[in-house]
Coordinates of C-alpha atoms in Angstrom, one line a residue:
X811 CA 84.8 67.2 162.9
X812 CA 88.1 66.4 164.5
X813 CA 91.2 65.6 162.4
X814 CA 93.4 62.8 163.5
X815 CA 97.0 62.8 162.4
X816 CA 98.7 59.4 162.0
X817 CA 102.3 59.2 163.2
X818 CA 104.8 58.9 160.4
X819 CA 106.3 55.4 160.3
X820 CA 109.9 55.1 161.5
X821 CA 112.5 54.9 158.7
X822 CA 113.6 51.3 157.9
X823 CA 115.9 49.5 155.5
X824 CA 115.5 45.8 154.5
X825 CA 118.5 43.8 153.3
X826 CA 118.7 40.1 152.2
X827 CA 121.9 38.1 152.5
X828 CA 122.5 34.5 151.2
X829 CA 123.3 31.4 153.1
X830 CA 126.2 29.3 151.8
X831 CA 127.5 25.8 151.3
X832 CA 131.1 24.6 151.4
X833 CA 132.0 23.0 148.1
X834 CA 135.5 22.1 149.3
X835 CA 137.3 22.4 152.6
X836 CA 141.0 21.6 153.2
X837 CA 142.4 21.8 156.7
X838 CA 146.1 21.9 157.5
X839 CA 148.0 21.2 160.7
X840 CA 147.4 23.5 163.7
X841 CA 149.5 26.7 163.6
X842 CA 151.3 28.2 166.6
X843 CA 148.3 30.6 167.1
X844 CA 146.0 27.6 167.6
X845 CA 144.2 27.9 164.3
X846 CA 144.3 25.5 161.4
X847 CA 145.1 26.9 158.0
X848 CA 142.1 26.5 155.6
X849 CA 141.4 26.5 152.0
X850 CA 137.6 26.7 151.6
X851 CA 135.4 27.2 148.5
X852 CA 132.0 28.9 149.4
X853 CA 129.0 29.0 147.2
X854 CA 126.0 31.2 147.9
X855 CA 122.6 29.4 147.8
X856 CA 119.1 30.7 147.1
X857 CA 118.2 30.6 150.7
X858 CA 118.3 34.0 152.3
X859 CA 118.1 35.8 155.6
X860 CA 116.1 39.0 155.6
X861 CA 116.9 41.8 158.1
X862 CA 114.9 44.9 158.5
X863 CA 116.6 47.7 160.5
X864 CA 114.1 50.2 161.9
X865 CA 115.0 53.4 163.7
X866 CA 113.8 53.6 167.3
X867 CA 113.8 56.5 169.7
X868 CA 117.1 57.6 171.1
X869 CA 118.3 55.7 174.1
X870 CA 116.4 52.5 173.3
X871 CA 119.5 50.6 172.0
X872 CA 119.4 47.5 170.0
X873 CA 116.5 45.0 170.0
X874 CA 115.8 41.9 167.9
X875 CA 112.8 39.9 166.8
X876 CA 113.1 36.7 164.8
X877 CA 110.5 35.0 162.6
X878 CA 110.6 31.9 160.5
X879 CA 111.4 28.2 160.9
X880 CA 113.1 27.4 164.2
X881 CA 113.1 31.1 165.2
X882 CA 112.8 30.1 168.8
X883 CA 116.4 28.7 168.6
X884 CA 117.9 32.1 167.7
X885 CA 119.0 34.3 170.5
X886 CA 117.5 37.8 170.7
X887 CA 120.1 39.3 173.0
X888 CA 123.7 40.6 172.7
X889 CA 124.9 37.0 171.8
X890 CA 123.2 37.4 168.4
X891 CA 125.7 38.2 165.7
X892 CA 123.3 40.7 164.0
X893 CA 123.1 42.6 167.3
X894 CA 126.9 42.6 167.6
X895 CA 127.1 43.8 164.0
X896 CA 124.9 46.8 164.7
X897 CA 126.8 47.7 167.8
X898 CA 130.2 47.3 166.1
X899 CA 129.1 49.6 163.2
X900 CA 127.7 52.2 165.6
X901 CA 130.9 52.1 167.7
X902 CA 133.1 52.5 164.6
X903 CA 131.0 55.4 163.1
X904 CA 130.1 57.3 166.3
X905 CA 126.4 56.6 165.9
X906 CA 124.1 55.7 168.8
X907 CA 123.0 52.1 168.2
X908 CA 119.2 52.7 168.5
X909 CA 117.7 50.2 166.1
X910 CA 115.2 47.3 166.0
X911 CA 116.3 44.4 163.8
X912 CA 113.6 42.2 162.5
X913 CA 115.1 38.9 161.2
X914 CA 113.2 36.6 158.9
X915 CA 115.0 33.2 158.8
X916 CA 115.3 31.5 155.4
X917 CA 118.5 29.6 156.1
X918 CA 118.2 26.5 158.3
X919 CA 119.2 27.3 161.9
X920 CA 122.4 25.5 163.0
X921 CA 122.7 23.8 159.6
X922 CA 126.2 25.0 158.9
X923 CA 124.9 27.3 156.1
X924 CA 126.0 30.6 157.7
X925 CA 122.5 31.9 158.6
X926 CA 123.8 33.9 161.6
X927 CA 126.7 35.3 159.5
X928 CA 124.1 36.3 156.8
X929 CA 122.1 38.0 159.5
X930 CA 125.2 39.9 160.6
X931 CA 126.1 40.9 157.0
X932 CA 122.6 42.1 156.3
X933 CA 122.5 44.0 159.6
X934 CA 125.7 45.8 158.7
X935 CA 124.4 46.9 155.3
X936 CA 120.9 47.8 156.6
X937 CA 122.2 49.8 159.6
X938 CA 124.8 51.5 157.4
X939 CA 122.1 52.7 155.1
X940 CA 119.6 53.6 157.9
X941 CA 122.2 55.6 159.8
X942 CA 123.7 57.1 156.6
X943 CA 127.2 56.3 157.8
X944 CA 128.5 56.2 154.2
X945 CA 130.9 53.3 154.7
X946 CA 132.2 51.7 151.6
X947 CA 132.0 48.0 150.8
X948 CA 135.7 47.6 151.8
X949 CA 135.1 49.1 155.2
X950 CA 132.0 47.0 155.8
X951 CA 134.1 43.9 154.8
X952 CA 136.7 44.8 157.4
X953 CA 134.0 45.1 160.1
X954 CA 132.4 41.8 158.8
X955 CA 135.8 40.0 159.2
X956 CA 135.9 41.2 162.8
X957 CA 132.6 39.5 163.5
X958 CA 133.4 36.1 162.0
X959 CA 134.9 34.1 159.1
X960 CA 131.7 33.7 157.1
X961 CA 130.4 37.2 157.5
X962 CA 132.5 38.8 154.7
X963 CA 131.3 36.1 152.3
X964 CA 127.7 36.9 153.1
X965 CA 128.3 40.5 152.2
X966 CA 129.5 39.6 148.7
X967 CA 127.9 36.2 147.9
X968 CA 128.5 34.4 144.7
X969 CA 131.5 32.0 144.8
X970 CA 134.6 32.7 146.9
X971 CA 137.8 31.0 148.2
X972 CA 138.6 31.4 151.8
X973 CA 142.2 30.9 152.9
X974 CA 144.1 31.2 156.2
X975 CA 141.5 31.3 158.9
X976 CA 138.8 31.5 156.1
X977 CA 138.4 35.3 156.2
X978 CA 140.3 36.2 153.0

């Protein structure tokens, strides 16, 4: 009798992040930097994006697969915000960005509910855990703000007020 050994599954981490609605949005006159000052009230909703970060062999880099409604409308290359989140975290922590991100869409695509931002927030948390970088929530929030105005909200959820450019 011959024994067959099954390969151990690659480590993975799954994280869910909520979409959001804007309960209120106030926009001021354009500032000298070209941005409008905002006061925005965000509310997390019970629609979620789910991102599973799975380790891949060294040198493979980042890859993305997307499933769910309208998944064909979501980019699976470097233009994807979750991809950029993984690369940013890797760059800031000195980790090689070798990861496969499996995204399951639960927030409508292009519906203004921050589905892409939720993907990025979930990717930051999942990759942080997978790579054991040990960043705290404040450091992840700083990285999230570098990715976009809605990404920090998706890290925290609940209800929040965004002011300025909407990132604080």
